[in-house]
Short mmCIF file of C-alpha atoms in Angstrom, two decimals:
data_model
loop_
_atom_site.label_atom_id
_atom_site.label_comp_id
_atom_site.label_asym_id
_atom_site.label_seq_id
_atom_site.Cartn_x
_atom_site.Cartn_y
_atom_site.Cartn_z
CA MET C 1 -12.24 -28.64 -8.21
CA ALA C 2 -15.69 -29.04 -7.45
CA PHE C 3 -18.73 -30.11 -9.44
CA LEU C 4 -22.50 -28.23 -8.17
CA GLU C 5 -25.66 -29.41 -9.16
CA TYR C 6 -28.72 -27.26 -8.93
CA LYS C 7 -31.79 -27.56 -10.44
CA GLY C 8 -30.74 -30.27 -13.01
CA LYS C 9 -27.81 -27.64 -14.30
CA LYS C 10 -24.18 -28.82 -13.35
CA PHE C 11 -21.35 -26.32 -12.51
CA GLU C 12 -17.44 -27.05 -12.17
CA VAL C 13 -16.40 -24.38 -9.55
CA ASP C 14 -12.98 -23.32 -8.03
CA GLU C 15 -12.22 -23.21 -4.23
CA ASP C 16 -13.74 -19.34 -4.41
CA GLY C 17 -17.07 -20.78 -6.08
CA PHE C 18 -16.17 -19.12 -9.53
CA LEU C 19 -16.80 -20.73 -12.53
CA LEU C 20 -14.33 -22.55 -14.21
CA LYS C 21 -16.26 -22.06 -17.71
CA PHE C 22 -17.93 -18.93 -18.57
CA GLU C 23 -20.15 -20.96 -21.01
CA GLU C 24 -21.52 -23.24 -18.09
CA TRP C 25 -23.22 -19.86 -16.96
CA SER C 26 -27.19 -20.31 -16.64
CA PRO C 27 -29.41 -18.09 -14.62
CA GLU C 28 -29.74 -20.81 -12.15
CA TRP C 29 -26.16 -20.36 -11.09
CA VAL C 30 -27.16 -16.69 -10.12
CA GLU C 31 -30.26 -18.09 -8.34
CA TYR C 32 -27.77 -20.66 -6.56
CA ILE C 33 -25.17 -18.40 -5.16
CA LYS C 34 -26.90 -15.30 -4.52
CA GLU C 35 -27.66 -16.54 -0.88
CA SER C 36 -23.75 -16.84 -0.26
CA GLU C 37 -23.05 -13.76 -1.92
CA GLY C 38 -25.67 -11.83 1.25
CA ILE C 39 -28.35 -11.22 -1.50
CA PRO C 40 -31.61 -12.35 -0.57
CA THR C 41 -33.37 -11.38 -4.08
CA ILE C 42 -31.93 -10.83 -7.47
CA THR C 43 -33.95 -7.36 -8.55
CA GLU C 44 -33.79 -5.81 -12.06
CA ASN C 45 -30.97 -3.68 -10.87
CA HIS C 46 -28.56 -6.64 -9.92
CA GLN C 47 -29.64 -8.03 -13.48
CA LYS C 48 -28.29 -4.77 -15.16
CA VAL C 49 -24.98 -5.29 -13.44
CA ILE C 50 -24.64 -8.81 -14.04
CA ASP C 51 -25.94 -8.28 -18.02
CA PHE C 52 -23.16 -5.20 -18.32
CA LEU C 53 -20.47 -7.44 -17.06
CA GLN C 54 -21.26 -10.29 -19.03
CA ASP C 55 -21.71 -8.15 -22.38
CA TYR C 56 -18.39 -6.21 -21.81
CA TYR C 57 -16.42 -9.57 -21.04
CA LYS C 58 -18.06 -11.15 -24.38
CA LYS C 59 -16.60 -8.08 -26.07
CA ASN C 60 -13.51 -7.63 -24.61
CA GLY C 61 -12.13 -11.02 -22.99
CA ILE C 62 -11.85 -9.08 -19.69
CA ALA C 63 -13.68 -7.62 -16.82
CA PRO C 64 -14.26 -3.89 -16.95
CA MET C 65 -12.66 -1.59 -14.23
CA VAL C 66 -14.78 -0.29 -11.62
CA ARG C 67 -14.90 3.08 -13.42
CA ILE C 68 -16.39 1.76 -16.33
CA LEU C 69 -18.92 -0.60 -14.29
CA SER C 70 -20.19 2.53 -12.39
CA LYS C 71 -20.01 4.80 -15.62
CA ILE C 72 -22.10 2.23 -17.74
CA THR C 73 -24.35 1.33 -15.35
CA GLY C 74 -25.11 4.59 -13.47
CA TYR C 75 -24.54 2.98 -10.03
CA LYS C 76 -21.87 4.54 -7.91
CA LEU C 77 -19.56 2.36 -6.18
CA LYS C 78 -21.84 2.55 -2.74
CA GLU C 79 -24.55 1.27 -4.35
CA ILE C 80 -22.87 -1.67 -5.93
CA TYR C 81 -21.72 -2.59 -2.88
CA GLU C 82 -25.45 -2.27 -1.55
CA LEU C 83 -26.50 -4.49 -4.64
CA PHE C 84 -23.56 -6.78 -4.17
CA PRO C 85 -21.86 -7.35 -0.56
CA SER C 86 -18.62 -8.79 -1.08
CA GLY C 87 -18.12 -5.82 -4.04
CA PRO C 88 -18.24 -5.91 -7.91
CA GLY C 89 -15.08 -8.43 -7.98
CA LYS C 90 -16.10 -11.36 -5.49
CA GLY C 91 -19.91 -10.66 -5.90
CA ALA C 92 -20.73 -9.54 -9.48
CA CYS C 93 -18.27 -10.69 -11.45
CA LYS C 94 -18.60 -14.34 -9.71
CA MET C 95 -22.35 -14.24 -10.16
CA ALA C 96 -21.99 -13.07 -13.93
CA GLY C 97 -19.60 -16.31 -14.51
CA LEU C 98 -16.64 -13.98 -15.41
CA PRO C 99 -13.30 -15.67 -14.17
CA LYS C 100 -11.73 -14.98 -10.96
CA PRO C 101 -10.04 -11.66 -10.45
CA THR C 102 -5.99 -11.81 -10.31
CA GLY C 103 -3.22 -9.73 -9.60
CA CYS C 104 -2.01 -8.40 -6.38
CA VAL C 105 -5.57 -8.41 -4.66
CA MET E 1 5.18 -34.27 18.46
CA ALA E 2 5.17 -32.72 15.06
CA LYS E 3 3.99 -35.41 11.84
CA HIS E 4 6.26 -33.99 9.54
CA LYS E 5 9.82 -34.77 9.33
CA THR E 6 11.50 -31.50 8.32
CA PRO E 7 15.41 -32.33 8.17
CA LEU E 8 16.20 -29.15 5.70
CA LEU E 9 14.16 -26.57 8.26
CA ASP E 10 15.64 -28.07 11.08
CA GLN E 11 19.24 -26.61 10.06
CA LEU E 12 17.22 -23.16 10.30
CA GLU E 13 17.42 -24.10 14.05
CA SER E 14 20.89 -22.96 14.67
CA GLY E 15 22.86 -19.57 14.76
CA PRO E 16 22.23 -16.90 16.87
CA TRP E 17 19.50 -15.15 14.76
CA PRO E 18 15.86 -15.75 16.30
CA SER E 19 14.90 -18.95 14.32
CA PHE E 20 11.01 -18.74 12.98
CA VAL E 21 11.53 -22.53 12.66
CA SER E 22 11.86 -22.93 16.42
CA ASP E 23 9.10 -20.28 16.98
CA ILE E 24 6.61 -22.04 14.60
CA LYS E 25 7.68 -25.17 16.12
CA GLN E 26 7.05 -23.98 19.89
CA GLU E 27 3.28 -23.06 18.56
CA ILE E 28 3.00 -26.48 16.98
CA GLU E 29 3.88 -28.17 20.59
CA HIS E 30 1.25 -25.67 22.16
CA ARG E 31 -1.53 -26.13 20.39
CA TYR E 32 -1.38 -30.28 20.34
CA ALA E 33 -0.89 -29.51 24.00
CA ASN E 34 -3.71 -27.22 24.23
CA PRO E 35 -3.41 -26.09 27.92
CA LYS E 36 -6.27 -23.35 27.65
CA GLY E 37 -8.91 -26.29 26.17
CA VAL E 38 -9.36 -23.79 23.28
CA ASP E 39 -11.90 -25.04 20.82
CA TYR E 40 -9.65 -24.64 17.55
CA GLN E 41 -11.53 -23.47 14.77
CA VAL E 42 -9.00 -24.31 12.26
CA PRO E 43 -7.10 -27.60 12.58
CA ALA E 44 -4.86 -27.89 15.50
CA GLU E 45 -2.22 -29.23 13.06
CA CYS E 46 -2.34 -26.36 10.92
CA PRO E 47 1.16 -24.81 11.79
CA ASP E 48 2.35 -28.30 11.52
CA ASP E 49 1.31 -28.65 8.11
CA LEU E 50 2.67 -25.51 7.36
CA LEU E 51 6.21 -26.77 8.38
CA GLY E 52 5.63 -30.01 6.32
CA LEU E 53 4.45 -27.96 3.28
CA LEU E 54 7.33 -25.81 3.59
CA GLU E 55 9.66 -28.82 4.01
CA LEU E 56 8.38 -30.07 0.56
CA SER E 57 9.06 -26.58 -1.20
CA TYR E 58 12.68 -26.63 0.19
CA VAL E 59 13.36 -30.05 -1.08
CA ASP E 60 11.47 -29.03 -4.78
CA GLY E 61 12.40 -25.71 -4.90
CA GLU E 62 9.13 -24.43 -5.84
CA THR E 63 6.22 -22.94 -3.97
CA HIS E 64 3.00 -25.12 -3.12
CA TRP E 65 0.58 -22.64 -2.97
CA LYS E 66 -2.07 -22.52 -5.77
CA HIS E 67 -2.80 -19.04 -8.02
CA GLY E 68 -4.47 -16.48 -6.15
CA GLY E 69 -7.78 -16.51 -4.54
CA ILE E 70 -11.00 -14.29 -3.76
CA VAL E 71 -12.18 -14.43 -0.36
CA GLY E 72 -13.63 -11.51 2.22
CA VAL E 73 -16.04 -10.09 4.00
CA PHE E 74 -19.30 -8.60 3.26
CA GLY E 75 -19.14 -4.69 2.80
CA TYR E 76 -15.52 -4.34 1.59
CA GLY E 77 -13.71 -5.36 -1.50
CA GLY E 78 -10.45 -5.91 0.09
CA GLY E 79 -8.33 -6.74 3.32
CA VAL E 80 -7.92 -10.55 3.22
CA ILE E 81 -5.32 -12.48 0.77
CA GLY E 82 -6.73 -15.70 -0.22
CA ARG E 83 -4.64 -18.81 -0.30
CA TYR E 84 -4.98 -22.59 -0.69
CA CYS E 85 -2.43 -25.14 -0.91
CA ASP E 86 -1.81 -27.56 -3.78
CA GLN E 87 -1.40 -30.64 -1.56
CA PRO E 88 -4.71 -30.41 0.61
CA GLN E 89 -4.71 -34.23 1.13
CA LYS E 90 -1.11 -34.27 2.35
CA PHE E 91 -1.45 -31.28 4.16
CA PRO E 92 -5.13 -30.90 5.24
CA GLY E 93 -4.30 -28.21 7.93
CA VAL E 94 -3.35 -25.65 5.21
CA ALA E 95 -6.03 -26.76 2.57
CA HIS E 96 -7.20 -22.94 3.22
CA PHE E 97 -4.47 -20.79 4.37
CA HIS E 98 -5.79 -17.12 3.94
CA THR E 99 -4.03 -13.94 5.47
CA ILE E 100 -5.84 -11.31 7.05
CA ARG E 101 -4.89 -7.95 6.95
CA VAL E 102 -5.45 -5.91 10.55
CA ALA E 103 -5.17 -2.24 10.81
CA GLN E 104 -2.25 -1.16 13.00
CA PRO E 105 -2.04 1.64 15.04
CA SER E 106 0.40 4.50 13.68
CA GLY E 107 4.06 4.20 14.69
CA MET E 108 3.03 0.79 15.95
CA PHE E 109 2.75 1.60 19.91
CA TYR E 110 0.92 -1.55 21.55
CA THR E 111 -0.28 -2.25 25.26
CA THR E 112 -0.14 -5.92 26.02
CA GLU E 113 -3.75 -5.78 26.61
CA PHE E 114 -4.32 -5.29 23.06
CA LEU E 115 -1.86 -7.60 21.81
CA ARG E 116 -3.24 -10.71 24.47
CA GLN E 117 -7.01 -10.18 23.06
CA LEU E 118 -5.37 -10.28 19.50
CA CYS E 119 -3.56 -13.40 20.01
CA ASP E 120 -6.63 -14.89 22.17
CA LEU E 121 -8.83 -14.42 18.78
CA TRP E 122 -6.21 -15.73 16.78
CA GLU E 123 -5.37 -18.55 18.62
CA LEU E 124 -9.39 -19.73 18.22
CA ARG E 125 -10.02 -18.72 14.88
CA GLY E 126 -6.77 -18.74 13.02
CA SER E 127 -3.28 -20.68 12.91
CA GLY E 128 -1.69 -18.90 15.67
CA LEU E 129 0.95 -17.39 13.07
CA THR E 130 1.34 -13.99 12.31
CA ASN E 131 3.67 -11.38 10.87
CA MET E 132 4.23 -8.30 12.61
CA HIS E 133 4.04 -6.64 10.30
CA GLY E 134 3.71 -6.63 6.54
CA ALA E 135 5.68 -4.17 4.77
CA THR E 136 2.97 -1.78 4.03
CA GLY E 137 2.56 -1.60 7.90
CA ASP E 138 -0.60 -4.38 8.68
CA ILE E 139 -0.76 -6.53 11.56
CA VAL E 140 -0.93 -9.80 9.47
CA LEU E 141 -2.72 -12.94 10.72
CA ILE E 142 -1.60 -15.60 8.55
CA GLY E 143 -3.66 -18.62 7.90
CA THR E 144 -7.29 -19.30 8.82
CA SER E 145 -9.93 -20.77 6.62
CA THR E 146 -12.74 -19.03 4.69
CA PRO E 147 -15.95 -19.67 7.51
CA GLN E 148 -13.53 -17.78 10.00
CA LEU E 149 -13.20 -14.54 7.97
CA GLU E 150 -16.51 -12.97 8.99
CA GLU E 151 -15.85 -14.71 12.49
CA VAL E 152 -12.53 -12.68 12.85
CA PHE E 153 -13.88 -9.46 11.46
CA HIS E 154 -17.23 -9.47 13.76
CA GLU E 155 -14.82 -9.87 17.08
CA LEU E 156 -12.22 -7.65 15.78
CA THR E 157 -14.57 -4.88 15.32
CA HIS E 158 -17.35 -5.32 17.85
CA LYS E 159 -14.98 -6.61 20.65
CA MET E 160 -11.55 -4.72 19.78
CA ASN E 161 -12.88 -1.89 17.91
CA ASN E 162 -10.41 -2.40 14.93
CA ASP E 163 -10.61 -2.57 11.32
CA LEU E 164 -9.26 -4.48 8.42
CA GLY E 165 -6.33 -3.11 6.72
CA GLY E 166 -6.31 -2.33 2.34
CA SER E 167 -5.76 -4.62 -0.44
CA GLY E 168 -6.90 -4.76 -3.88
CA SER E 169 -6.66 -1.39 -6.10
CA ASN E 170 -7.53 0.77 -3.21
CA LEU E 171 -6.08 3.01 -0.83
CA ARG E 172 -3.49 0.59 1.16
CA THR E 173 -3.09 1.00 4.86
CA PRO E 174 -1.28 4.11 5.34
CA ALA E 175 1.99 3.96 7.65
CA CYS E 176 4.36 6.32 9.27
CA CYS E 177 7.47 6.79 11.24
CA LEU E 178 6.92 7.23 14.79
CA GLY E 179 7.54 10.79 14.58
CA GLU E 180 7.17 13.38 17.52
CA SER E 181 6.43 10.53 19.97
CA ARG E 182 9.98 9.87 20.20
CA CYS E 183 12.19 11.63 17.63
CA GLU E 184 13.38 15.19 18.08
CA TYR E 185 13.95 15.50 14.39
CA ALA E 186 10.19 15.21 13.61
CA CYS E 187 8.81 18.20 11.52
CA TYR E 188 5.19 17.54 11.99
CA ASP E 189 2.90 14.67 13.77
CA THR E 190 3.53 11.77 11.53
CA GLN E 191 1.50 9.64 13.27
CA GLU E 192 -1.57 12.11 13.72
CA LEU E 193 -1.70 12.88 9.69
CA CYS E 194 -1.25 9.24 9.24
CA TYR E 195 -4.23 8.25 11.33
CA GLN E 196 -6.47 11.10 10.23
CA LEU E 197 -6.17 10.43 6.47
CA THR E 198 -6.45 6.59 7.30
CA GLN E 199 -9.72 7.56 8.81
CA GLU E 200 -10.86 10.13 6.18
CA TYR E 201 -10.49 7.80 3.59
CA GLN E 202 -11.70 4.57 4.65
CA ASP E 203 -14.20 4.43 1.83
CA GLU E 204 -11.32 4.29 -0.60
CA LEU E 205 -9.51 2.00 1.41
CA HIS E 206 -11.85 -0.90 1.78
CA ARG E 207 -13.98 -0.75 -1.44
CA PRO E 208 -11.15 -0.65 -4.75
CA ALA E 209 -12.19 2.06 -6.93
CA PHE E 210 -8.99 2.82 -8.55
CA PRO E 211 -7.14 1.73 -11.48
CA TYR E 212 -4.35 0.13 -9.36
CA LYS E 213 -3.12 0.39 -5.70
CA PHE E 214 -2.07 3.47 -4.04
CA LYS E 215 -0.09 3.98 -1.01
CA PHE E 216 0.52 6.96 1.43
CA LYS E 217 3.55 7.10 4.14
CA PHE E 218 4.39 9.50 6.05
CA ASP E 219 8.19 10.25 7.21
CA GLY E 220 8.79 13.18 9.95
CA CYS E 221 11.73 14.57 8.48
CA PRO E 222 14.07 13.74 5.25
CA ASN E 223 16.21 10.59 6.89
CA GLY E 224 12.85 8.62 5.80
CA CYS E 225 12.68 6.05 8.40
CA VAL E 226 9.41 4.90 7.03
CA ALA E 227 10.98 4.86 3.15
CA ALA E 228 8.12 6.97 2.12
CA ILE E 229 9.82 8.11 -1.07
CA ALA E 230 10.63 4.86 -2.22
CA ARG E 231 7.47 2.90 -1.34
CA SER E 232 4.70 5.28 -1.34
CA ASP E 233 2.84 6.43 -4.50
CA MET E 234 2.44 9.94 -2.04
CA SER E 235 4.74 10.55 0.20
CA PHE E 236 4.78 13.28 2.72
CA LEU E 237 8.29 14.16 4.09
CA GLY E 238 8.73 16.61 6.59
CA THR E 239 10.88 19.66 6.58
CA TRP E 240 11.29 23.20 7.87
CA ARG E 241 11.96 26.39 5.99
CA ASP E 242 13.41 28.70 8.30
CA GLU E 243 17.36 28.30 10.17
CA ILE E 244 18.93 25.38 11.87
CA ARG E 245 18.87 26.34 15.36
CA VAL E 246 22.49 25.96 16.60
CA ASP E 247 23.67 25.80 19.81
CA GLN E 248 27.49 26.89 19.69
CA LYS E 249 28.20 25.97 23.61
CA THR E 250 27.13 22.39 22.56
CA VAL E 251 28.96 22.53 19.06
CA ALA E 252 32.27 23.14 21.43
CA ALA E 253 31.35 20.07 23.51
CA TYR E 254 31.22 17.94 20.32
CA VAL E 255 34.46 19.46 19.22
CA GLY E 256 35.98 18.95 22.80
CA GLY E 257 34.84 15.02 22.75
CA GLU E 258 32.78 15.36 25.21
CA ILE E 259 29.58 14.31 23.28
CA ALA E 260 30.10 11.26 21.01
CA PRO E 261 29.09 12.12 17.21
CA ASN E 262 25.86 10.95 15.54
CA ALA E 263 24.96 10.03 19.17
CA GLY E 264 27.69 7.21 19.24
CA ALA E 265 26.33 5.27 16.42
CA HIS E 266 29.83 4.57 15.36
CA ALA E 267 31.01 3.45 18.83
CA GLY E 268 31.74 0.15 17.60
CA ARG E 269 34.82 1.19 15.78
CA ASP E 270 37.90 3.43 16.45
CA TRP E 271 37.18 6.66 14.10
CA GLY E 272 39.68 8.66 15.85
CA LYS E 273 38.92 11.73 17.19
CA PHE E 274 35.87 13.89 16.40
CA ASP E 275 36.63 16.21 13.15
CA ILE E 276 34.03 18.68 12.76
CA GLN E 277 35.52 19.93 9.52
CA LYS E 278 36.07 16.20 8.06
CA GLU E 279 32.88 15.33 9.60
CA VAL E 280 30.36 17.76 9.24
CA VAL E 281 31.63 21.01 7.28
CA ASP E 282 33.18 19.05 4.20
CA LEU E 283 30.17 16.62 3.78
CA CYS E 284 27.63 19.09 3.75
CA PRO E 285 26.22 18.41 0.03
CA SER E 286 25.84 22.17 -0.30
CA GLY E 287 28.71 23.52 1.33
CA CYS E 288 26.71 25.98 3.13
CA MET E 289 28.97 25.26 6.45
CA ARG E 290 32.00 27.05 7.78
CA TYR E 291 33.68 26.52 11.10
CA GLU E 292 35.49 29.20 12.16
CA ASN E 293 37.22 30.73 15.51
CA GLY E 294 35.32 28.09 17.62
CA LYS E 295 32.25 28.88 15.99
CA LEU E 296 30.03 27.06 13.36
CA GLU E 297 27.64 29.20 10.69
CA ILE E 298 25.23 27.80 8.50
CA ASN E 299 23.91 29.69 5.30
CA ASP E 300 20.19 28.55 5.45
CA LYS E 301 19.34 29.99 2.00
CA GLU E 302 21.47 27.30 0.65
CA CYS E 303 20.94 24.50 2.88
CA VAL E 304 19.17 21.83 1.27
CA ARG E 305 18.06 20.08 4.30
CA CYS E 306 19.68 16.87 3.89
CA MET E 307 19.84 16.41 7.93
CA HIS E 308 23.54 15.13 7.68
CA CYS E 309 24.65 17.88 10.15
CA ILE E 310 21.76 17.42 12.48
CA CYS E 311 22.15 13.63 12.46
CA VAL E 312 25.97 14.04 13.58
CA MET E 313 25.42 16.62 16.09
CA PRO E 314 21.62 15.78 17.18
CA ARG E 315 22.12 17.85 20.57
CA ALA E 316 23.85 21.18 18.83
CA LEU E 317 21.59 21.26 15.82
CA LYS E 318 18.06 21.28 15.49
CA ILE E 319 15.40 21.29 13.09
CA GLY E 320 13.85 24.83 12.12
CA ASN E 321 10.80 26.28 14.08
CA ASP E 322 8.84 26.69 10.65
CA ARG E 323 7.74 23.55 9.79
CA GLY E 324 5.41 21.39 7.25
CA CYS E 325 6.42 18.73 4.61
CA SER E 326 7.07 18.25 1.09
CA ILE E 327 4.92 15.95 -0.78
CA LEU E 328 6.16 13.36 -3.68
CA ILE E 329 4.26 11.39 -6.14
CA GLY E 330 5.07 8.49 -7.91
CA ALA E 331 7.24 5.86 -6.42
CA LYS E 332 6.60 1.93 -7.34
CA ALA E 333 8.11 -1.16 -7.51
CA PRO E 334 9.89 -2.31 -10.89
CA ILE E 335 6.61 -3.52 -12.63
CA LEU E 336 6.02 -2.56 -15.51
CA ASP E 337 8.12 0.08 -16.70
CA GLY E 338 10.92 0.30 -14.16
CA PRO E 339 11.20 1.40 -10.61
CA GLN E 340 10.49 4.81 -9.28
CA MET E 341 10.95 6.90 -6.35
CA GLY E 342 8.72 9.97 -5.55
CA SER E 343 9.06 13.08 -7.69
CA LEU E 344 8.90 16.50 -5.61
CA THR E 345 5.60 17.99 -6.49
CA ILE E 346 4.60 20.14 -3.25
CA PRO E 347 7.94 21.54 -2.03
CA PHE E 348 6.67 22.92 1.20
CA ILE E 349 3.11 22.96 2.74
CA LYS E 350 2.13 23.66 6.21
CA VAL E 351 0.41 19.97 8.16
CA GLU E 352 -2.27 21.82 10.47
CA GLU E 353 -5.56 20.30 11.36
CA PRO E 354 -7.79 19.74 9.85
CA TYR E 355 -5.52 19.08 6.81
CA ASP E 356 -7.61 20.57 4.18
CA GLU E 357 -4.95 21.84 1.94
CA ILE E 358 -3.35 18.42 2.20
CA LYS E 359 -7.06 16.61 1.39
CA GLU E 360 -8.02 18.92 -1.55
CA PHE E 361 -3.94 18.04 -2.98
CA ILE E 362 -4.84 14.22 -2.30
CA GLU E 363 -8.45 14.42 -4.09
CA SER E 364 -7.24 16.66 -7.01
CA VAL E 365 -4.63 14.11 -7.80
CA TRP E 366 -6.87 10.92 -7.38
CA ASP E 367 -9.68 12.65 -9.54
CA TRP E 368 -6.92 12.87 -12.30
CA TRP E 369 -5.78 9.42 -12.13
CA MET E 370 -9.25 7.67 -11.36
CA GLU E 371 -10.42 9.33 -14.75
CA GLU E 372 -7.07 9.01 -17.06
CA GLY E 373 -5.00 6.06 -15.40
CA LYS E 374 -5.06 2.79 -17.43
CA ASN E 375 -6.14 -0.60 -15.85
CA ARG E 376 -3.10 -1.55 -13.49
CA GLU E 377 -1.46 1.57 -14.38
CA ARG E 378 0.47 3.00 -10.97
CA ILE E 379 0.03 6.75 -10.69
CA GLY E 380 4.35 6.91 -11.66
CA GLU E 381 3.51 5.54 -14.73
CA THR E 382 0.76 7.95 -15.25
CA LEU E 383 2.84 10.57 -15.10
CA LYS E 384 5.66 8.84 -17.18
CA ARG E 385 2.78 8.75 -19.91
CA LEU E 386 0.86 11.88 -19.58
CA GLY E 387 3.84 14.14 -18.28
CA PHE E 388 4.44 15.92 -15.09
CA ALA E 389 3.43 19.08 -16.37
CA LYS E 390 -0.25 17.46 -16.77
CA LEU E 391 0.11 16.94 -12.95
CA LEU E 392 0.39 20.08 -12.34
CA GLU E 393 -2.04 21.38 -14.42
CA VAL E 394 -4.63 19.24 -12.61
CA THR E 395 -3.71 20.02 -9.20
CA GLY E 396 -3.35 23.67 -9.87
CA ILE E 397 0.43 23.80 -8.82
CA LYS E 398 3.13 26.22 -10.38
CA ALA E 399 5.87 24.81 -12.23
CA ASP E 400 8.90 25.59 -9.98
CA PRO E 401 12.87 24.98 -10.64
CA ARG E 402 12.58 22.72 -7.68
CA HIS E 403 10.24 20.31 -9.66
CA VAL E 404 13.27 19.01 -11.92
CA GLN E 405 16.64 17.89 -10.92
CA GLU E 406 17.85 19.08 -14.37
CA PRO E 407 16.13 20.75 -17.45
CA ARG E 408 15.14 18.48 -20.31
CA HIS E 409 18.04 18.15 -22.98
CA ASN E 410 15.83 17.44 -25.72
CA PRO E 411 13.78 19.90 -27.82
CA TYR E 412 10.70 18.08 -28.37
CA ILE E 413 8.98 20.69 -26.63
CA PHE E 414 5.30 20.88 -26.62
CA TRP E 415 3.65 24.41 -26.83
CA LYS E 416 -0.31 25.06 -25.88
CA GLU E 417 -2.08 26.45 -29.01
CA GLU E 418 -3.07 29.49 -27.01
CA ASP E 419 0.49 30.49 -26.02
CA VAL E 420 1.45 30.60 -29.72
CA LYS E 421 0.79 33.64 -31.97
CA GLY E 422 -1.57 32.85 -34.58
CA GLY E 423 -2.28 29.22 -33.26
CA TRP E 424 -1.89 26.18 -35.27
CA GLN E 425 -4.51 26.83 -38.53
CA ARG E 426 -2.41 27.73 -41.28
CA GLU E 427 -3.10 27.44 -45.00
CA ILE E 428 -0.47 26.28 -47.29
CA SER E 429 -2.00 28.32 -50.23
CA ASP E 430 -0.69 31.44 -47.78
CA TYR E 431 2.33 30.11 -47.16
CA ARG E 432 3.03 29.32 -51.10
CA VAL E 433 2.47 32.75 -51.96
CA LYS E 434 6.18 33.84 -50.56
CA HIS E 435 7.61 30.13 -51.01
CA GLN E 436 7.40 28.59 -54.57
CA ARG E 437 7.12 24.63 -54.79
#
């Protein structure tokens, strides 16, 4: 496990660059990893996806299914990949500070 | 020389079967010698550390890979299985040891030119170790680091015109038996259908959008050489619906002992002279065959196309000419609610380009499962939960006796309200007029 520092904030992350603690998330985190996720600038659309993922996670304790993410944000899967090139799991969930997706991936 | 002592693994170098230990050791020596002067992009010691780590697992009786791993390439949500060793200081060569799934050609026919090119790529950017092939069908490149993933992907697509396979909650890499390329039993071109559907559903394969994984497999006949019925959520099984073609002269040659039964498959032991009555007619599951006065007759109306007679006498009996496939749904391994094999959903469908009817069926199944399937629920489990009748309803298929092995024995039968005269809206007061409390 490694500690990262960016703009005075400290983040503990795993090998895949996921935050170990959801509580450590801050807007600086998004700023810090956007480049490694292939995102030049964070737009309102990015923010909308991140906000929804965080709300859903706080309420339900899990990440939403892709279908639910699409339905609620109104973004088709294709649009989500345009926003987050590594996809909703590796891209958007990582930026939102959610735990790493598990299972047979 | 290898840097780890591997006394337990060394024992697996003896015996007649090709030893994976000897092979990995060969690759270790090759990488240290580096005769081509390759500028290795992952540590040269990678396979060496793999053996070291494996030896440690043999000693401990425990795995030494960390949980999970989420890596990949931009644009795709799957294709790479991330993995990190839990002893990176001791085994730095396998600190990162990701697996890349590469789409394989249908039927796995190769030219050496293609394989050499792939090996050159993997020697430079990977461990030099592979799995030919993964159980789902992919070429599996075993062991590389995160920075190499985009590099491998770039060379695969730009120089080799090849793509990644699938992983995650999506359509996984489809696979088929070798079909019409080298088998006289094939009832449709499995390789072509496999290839065409793989291309058609690239989006579904590369970007997970399903409740869980979904697999296609294509068997040319009921022999099931790719085990579609056990290992794919949607299995395509070749069959025919007219008559088995019988060549009586060749039947006589089998009876006369001129041709070995089962194409000589049992030649390793003396089973006595071929007895057509005992080995074919009496073993037919529907008892629809007769051999009298040197003539073999088949009552094709009763034949279930099990393949037995054709397999015993391949030169005398041939599949019919009116060919197509059956589609079965729902096979899965035990987790969560028990293993399932495919259930017959479409008894017969023609397999003809551009496969519109088949695609329409696939998409109607997906539309339903994507909406109704729970998180990490295989379609076989959705079927159990919501009922087979629901699948028939959403795909517009008429219920048919062939959909069941036997009818239900319990009387818990649901009716639709519109099918019951008077519906469900009743007043208790009306009932009480005739029946006192």
